[in-house]
CSV table of C-alpha atoms in Angstrom, one decimal:
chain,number,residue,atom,x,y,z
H,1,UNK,CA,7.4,0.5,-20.8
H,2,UNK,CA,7.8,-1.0,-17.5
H,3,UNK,CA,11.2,-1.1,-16.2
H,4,UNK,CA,10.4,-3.8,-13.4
H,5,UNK,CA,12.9,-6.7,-12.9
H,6,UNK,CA,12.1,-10.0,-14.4
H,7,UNK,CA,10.4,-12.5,-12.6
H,8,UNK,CA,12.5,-15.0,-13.8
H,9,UNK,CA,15.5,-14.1,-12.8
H,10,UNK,CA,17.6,-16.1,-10.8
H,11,UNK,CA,15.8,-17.4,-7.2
H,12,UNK,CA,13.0,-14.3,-7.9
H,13,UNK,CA,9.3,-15.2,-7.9
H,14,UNK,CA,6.6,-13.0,-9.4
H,15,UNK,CA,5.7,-10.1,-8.0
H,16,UNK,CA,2.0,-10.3,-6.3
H,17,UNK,CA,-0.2,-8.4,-8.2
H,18,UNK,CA,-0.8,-4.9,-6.7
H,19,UNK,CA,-3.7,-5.2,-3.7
H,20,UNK,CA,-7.0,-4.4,-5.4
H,21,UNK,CA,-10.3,-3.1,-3.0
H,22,UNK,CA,-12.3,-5.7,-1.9
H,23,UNK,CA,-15.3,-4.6,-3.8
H,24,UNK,CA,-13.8,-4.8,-7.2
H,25,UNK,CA,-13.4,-8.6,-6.8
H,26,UNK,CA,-16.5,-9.0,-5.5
H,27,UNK,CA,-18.2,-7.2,-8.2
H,28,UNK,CA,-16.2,-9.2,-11.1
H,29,UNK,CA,-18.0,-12.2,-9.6
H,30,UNK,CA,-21.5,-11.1,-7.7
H,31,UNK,CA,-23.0,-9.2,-11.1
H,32,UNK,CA,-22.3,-11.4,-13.4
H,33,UNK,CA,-23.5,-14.3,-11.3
H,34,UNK,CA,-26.7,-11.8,-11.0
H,35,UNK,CA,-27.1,-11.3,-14.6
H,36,UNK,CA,-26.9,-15.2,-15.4
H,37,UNK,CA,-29.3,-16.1,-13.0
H,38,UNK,CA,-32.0,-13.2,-14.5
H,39,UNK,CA,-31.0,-14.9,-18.2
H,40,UNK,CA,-31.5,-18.4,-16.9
H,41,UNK,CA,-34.8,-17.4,-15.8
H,42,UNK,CA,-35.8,-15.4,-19.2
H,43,UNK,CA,-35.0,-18.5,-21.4
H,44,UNK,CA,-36.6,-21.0,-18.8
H,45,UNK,CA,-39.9,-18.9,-18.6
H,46,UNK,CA,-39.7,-17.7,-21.9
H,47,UNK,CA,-39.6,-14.5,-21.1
H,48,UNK,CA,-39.6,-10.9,-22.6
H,49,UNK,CA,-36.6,-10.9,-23.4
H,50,UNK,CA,-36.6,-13.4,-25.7
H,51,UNK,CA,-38.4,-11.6,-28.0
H,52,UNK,CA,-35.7,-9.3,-28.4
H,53,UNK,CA,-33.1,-12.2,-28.2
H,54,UNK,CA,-35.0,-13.7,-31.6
H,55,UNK,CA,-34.9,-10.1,-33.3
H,56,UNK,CA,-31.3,-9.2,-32.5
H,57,UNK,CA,-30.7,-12.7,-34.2
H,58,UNK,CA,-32.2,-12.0,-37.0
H,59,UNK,CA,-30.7,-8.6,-37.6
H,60,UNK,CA,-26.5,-9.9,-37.3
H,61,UNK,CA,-26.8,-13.6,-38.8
H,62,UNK,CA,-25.4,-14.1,-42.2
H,63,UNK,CA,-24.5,-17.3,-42.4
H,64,UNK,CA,-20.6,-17.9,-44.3
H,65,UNK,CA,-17.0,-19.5,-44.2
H,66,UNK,CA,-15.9,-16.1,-41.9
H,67,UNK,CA,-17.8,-16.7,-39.3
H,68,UNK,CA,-17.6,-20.6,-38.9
H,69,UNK,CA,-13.8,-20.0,-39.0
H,70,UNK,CA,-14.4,-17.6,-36.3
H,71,UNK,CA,-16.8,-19.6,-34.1
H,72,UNK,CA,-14.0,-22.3,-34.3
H,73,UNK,CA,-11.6,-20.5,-31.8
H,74,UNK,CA,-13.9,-21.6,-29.3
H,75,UNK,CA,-13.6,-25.6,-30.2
H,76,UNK,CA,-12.2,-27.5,-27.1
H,77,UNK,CA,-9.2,-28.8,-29.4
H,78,UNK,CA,-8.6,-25.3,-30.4
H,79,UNK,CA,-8.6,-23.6,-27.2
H,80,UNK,CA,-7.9,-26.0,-24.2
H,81,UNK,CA,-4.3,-26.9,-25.9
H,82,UNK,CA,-3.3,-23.5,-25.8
H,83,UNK,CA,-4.2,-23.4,-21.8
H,84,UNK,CA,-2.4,-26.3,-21.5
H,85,UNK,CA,0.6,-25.2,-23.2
H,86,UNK,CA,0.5,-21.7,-21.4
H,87,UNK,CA,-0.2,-23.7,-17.9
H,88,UNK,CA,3.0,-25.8,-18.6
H,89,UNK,CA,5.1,-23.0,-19.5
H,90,UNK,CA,4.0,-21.4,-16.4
H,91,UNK,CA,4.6,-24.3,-14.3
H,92,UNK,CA,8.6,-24.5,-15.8
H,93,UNK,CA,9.5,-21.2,-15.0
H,94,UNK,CA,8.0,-21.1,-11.4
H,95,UNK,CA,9.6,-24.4,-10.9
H,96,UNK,CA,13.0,-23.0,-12.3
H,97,UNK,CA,12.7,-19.5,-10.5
H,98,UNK,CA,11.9,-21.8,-6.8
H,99,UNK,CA,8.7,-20.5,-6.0
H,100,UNK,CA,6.9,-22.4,-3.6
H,101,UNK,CA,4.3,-24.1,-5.2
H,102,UNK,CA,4.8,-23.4,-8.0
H,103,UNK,CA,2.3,-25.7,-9.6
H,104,UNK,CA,-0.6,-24.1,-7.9
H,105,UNK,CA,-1.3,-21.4,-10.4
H,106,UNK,CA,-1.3,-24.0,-13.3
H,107,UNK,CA,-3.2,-26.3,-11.9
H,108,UNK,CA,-5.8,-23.9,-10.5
H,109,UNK,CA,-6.3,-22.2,-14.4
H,110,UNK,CA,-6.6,-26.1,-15.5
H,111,UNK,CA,-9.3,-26.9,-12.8
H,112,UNK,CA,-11.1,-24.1,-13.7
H,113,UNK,CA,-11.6,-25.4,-17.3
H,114,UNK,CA,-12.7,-28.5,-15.7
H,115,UNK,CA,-15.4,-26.8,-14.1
H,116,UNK,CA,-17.3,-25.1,-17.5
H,117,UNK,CA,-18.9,-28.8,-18.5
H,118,UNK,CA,-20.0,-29.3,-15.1
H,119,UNK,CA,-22.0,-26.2,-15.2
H,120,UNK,CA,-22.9,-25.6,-19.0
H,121,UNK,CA,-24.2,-29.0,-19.8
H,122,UNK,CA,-27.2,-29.1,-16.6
H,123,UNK,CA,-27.9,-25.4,-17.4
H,124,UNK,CA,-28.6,-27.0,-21.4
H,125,UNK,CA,-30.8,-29.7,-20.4
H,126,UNK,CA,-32.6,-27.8,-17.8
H,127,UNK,CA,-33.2,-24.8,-19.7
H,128,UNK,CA,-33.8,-26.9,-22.8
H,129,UNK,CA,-33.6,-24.1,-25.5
H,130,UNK,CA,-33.9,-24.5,-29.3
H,131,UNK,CA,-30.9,-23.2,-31.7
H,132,UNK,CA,-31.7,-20.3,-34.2
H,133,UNK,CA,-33.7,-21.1,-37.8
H,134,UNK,CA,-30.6,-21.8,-39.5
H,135,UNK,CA,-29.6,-24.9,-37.5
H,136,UNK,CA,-30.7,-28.2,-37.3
H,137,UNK,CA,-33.7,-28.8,-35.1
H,138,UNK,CA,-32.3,-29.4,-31.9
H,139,UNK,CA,-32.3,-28.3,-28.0
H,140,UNK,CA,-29.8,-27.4,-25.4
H,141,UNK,CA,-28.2,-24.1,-27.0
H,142,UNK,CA,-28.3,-22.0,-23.7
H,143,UNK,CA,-25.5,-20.8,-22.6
H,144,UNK,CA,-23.1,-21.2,-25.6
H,145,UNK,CA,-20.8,-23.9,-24.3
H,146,UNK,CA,-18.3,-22.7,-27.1
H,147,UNK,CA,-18.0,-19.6,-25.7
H,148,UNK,CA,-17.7,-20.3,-22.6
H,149,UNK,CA,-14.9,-22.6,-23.2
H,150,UNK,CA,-13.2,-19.5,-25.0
H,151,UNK,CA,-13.7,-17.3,-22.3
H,152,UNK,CA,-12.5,-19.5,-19.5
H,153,UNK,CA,-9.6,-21.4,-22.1
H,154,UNK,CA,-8.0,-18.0,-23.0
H,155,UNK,CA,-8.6,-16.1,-19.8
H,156,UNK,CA,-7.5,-18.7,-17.7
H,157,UNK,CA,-4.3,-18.8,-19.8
H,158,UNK,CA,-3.2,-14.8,-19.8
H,159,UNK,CA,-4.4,-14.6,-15.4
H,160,UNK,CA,-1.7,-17.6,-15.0
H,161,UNK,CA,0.8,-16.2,-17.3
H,162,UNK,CA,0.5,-12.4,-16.2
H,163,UNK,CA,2.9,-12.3,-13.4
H,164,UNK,CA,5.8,-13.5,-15.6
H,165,UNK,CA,5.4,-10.8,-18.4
H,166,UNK,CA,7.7,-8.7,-18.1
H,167,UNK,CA,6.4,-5.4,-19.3
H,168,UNK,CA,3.1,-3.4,-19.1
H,169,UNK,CA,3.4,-3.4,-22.5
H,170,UNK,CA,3.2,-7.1,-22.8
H,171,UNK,CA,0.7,-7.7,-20.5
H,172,UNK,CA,-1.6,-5.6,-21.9
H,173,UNK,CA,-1.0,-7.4,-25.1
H,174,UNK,CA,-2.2,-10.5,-23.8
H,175,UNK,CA,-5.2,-9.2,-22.2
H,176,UNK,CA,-5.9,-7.4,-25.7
H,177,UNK,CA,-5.7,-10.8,-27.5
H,178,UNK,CA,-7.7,-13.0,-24.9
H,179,UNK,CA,-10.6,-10.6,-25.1
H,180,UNK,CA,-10.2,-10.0,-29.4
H,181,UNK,CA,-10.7,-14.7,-29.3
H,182,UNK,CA,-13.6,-14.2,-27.0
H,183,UNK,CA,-15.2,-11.6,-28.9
H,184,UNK,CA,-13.8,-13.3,-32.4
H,185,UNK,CA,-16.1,-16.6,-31.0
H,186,UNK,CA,-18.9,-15.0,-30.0
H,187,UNK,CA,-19.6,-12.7,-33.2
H,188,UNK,CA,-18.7,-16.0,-35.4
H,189,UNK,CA,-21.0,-18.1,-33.5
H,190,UNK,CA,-24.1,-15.4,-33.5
H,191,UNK,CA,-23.6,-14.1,-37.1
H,192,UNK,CA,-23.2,-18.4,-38.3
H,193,UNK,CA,-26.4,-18.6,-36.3
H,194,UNK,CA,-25.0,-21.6,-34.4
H,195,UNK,CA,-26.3,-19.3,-30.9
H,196,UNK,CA,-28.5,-16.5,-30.0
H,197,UNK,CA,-26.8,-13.5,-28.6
H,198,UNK,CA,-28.5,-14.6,-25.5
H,199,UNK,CA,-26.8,-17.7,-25.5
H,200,UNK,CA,-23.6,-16.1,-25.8
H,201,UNK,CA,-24.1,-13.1,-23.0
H,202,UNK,CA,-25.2,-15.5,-20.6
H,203,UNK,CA,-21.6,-17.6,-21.4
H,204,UNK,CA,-19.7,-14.3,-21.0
H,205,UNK,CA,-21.1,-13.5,-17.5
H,206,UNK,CA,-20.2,-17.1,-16.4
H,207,UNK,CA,-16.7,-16.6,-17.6
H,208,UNK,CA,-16.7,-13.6,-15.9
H,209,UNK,CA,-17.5,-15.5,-12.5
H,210,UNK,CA,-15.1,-18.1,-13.2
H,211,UNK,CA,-12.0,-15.9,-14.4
H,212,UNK,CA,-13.0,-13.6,-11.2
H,213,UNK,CA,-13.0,-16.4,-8.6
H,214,UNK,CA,-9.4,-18.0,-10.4
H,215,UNK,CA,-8.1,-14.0,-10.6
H,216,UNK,CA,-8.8,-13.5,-6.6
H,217,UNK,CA,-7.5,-17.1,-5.9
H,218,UNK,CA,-4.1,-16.0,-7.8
H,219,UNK,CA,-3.7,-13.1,-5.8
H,220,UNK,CA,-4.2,-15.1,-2.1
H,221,UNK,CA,-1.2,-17.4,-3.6
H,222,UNK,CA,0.9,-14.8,-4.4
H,223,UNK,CA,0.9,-13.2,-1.4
């Protein structure tokens, strides 16, 4: 266990996060943004790999009460009111502790949540894709907005509240948690049939871009 002082002690800000190399944050944000593009194009050409997409589907969904409850996590009035929560929190203690700024972080992890709408919903109407057999006949599943709003909601959350944890211990556990929701959504929405995995992969690499971009941002403010 860490034995680090506490951010929030008197007058102290957080610590800046240990320096990473260059091409580690450039990675968390250039593949991903590479693997949703080569998605896109599968489900707008109707490509090979939606045959495999359809098969996978077929194999994990089992539609029941588990999953839904699972699938729910991601609902915006499930996970947004936990960002906001953690973003207010955040925005207390800084304000307490005087660190300039101190509503920059908050308010960055907030915008960013802003931002999945404005790039899930043209990506459904363009691509236009039709839900699994055991939903209603409909269009615009790709990419899984509800995971998405999981990734981004609960990632968003543990990058803004990581520099005021005070042990290693801790912020592992909050990692550990963000990514059991995210995964917790996506197997409920795949094994309900309410996406294909497809769906939900291709909302896991633009979480992944988003969560990178807000993670290097984070680090440029605390130094």
């Amino acid at each position: 266990m860490s034995t680090r002082s506490r951010p929030e002690a008197e007058g102290a800000a957080p610590a800046a996060p240990a320096p990473g190399r260059p091409a580690r944050g450039a990675l968390l944000f250039e593949l991903p943004a590479l693997l949703l593009s080569l998605f896109t194009w599968q489900v707008a050409a109707e490509g090979p790999l939606l045959d495999l997409d359809e098969r996978l589907s077929r194999a994990l969904v089992r539609p029941g009460r588990g999953a839904e409850l699972l699938a729910d996590l991601g609902n915006v009035q499930v996970a947004v009111p936990l960002l906001v929560l953690v973003a207010g929190y955040v925005a207390l203690r800084a304000r307490s502790a005087g660190v300039p700024r101190w509503w920059l972080p908050s308010v960055a992890g907030l915008a960013l949540m802003v931002l999945v709408p404005l790039i899930v919903v043209p990506l459904k109407e363009w691509t236009d894709r039709p839900g699994t057999p055991v939903v209603p006949p409909a269009t615009g599943y790709y990419p899984s907005g509800h995971t998405a709003t999981a990734a981004v909601a609960y990632g968003s959350a543990v990058l803004v509240l990581l520099p005021w944890l005070v042990s290693r211990l801790a912020r592992r556990v909050a990692l550990a948690t963000a990514v059991t929701l995210v995964a917790a959504v996506s197997f409920g929405l795949v094994r309900r049939g309410y996406h294909w995995p497809l769906d939900v992969v291709a909302s896991w690499c633009l979480g992944a871009m988003l969560l990178g971009a807000l993670w290097l941002f984070l680090r440029r403010v605390a130094r």
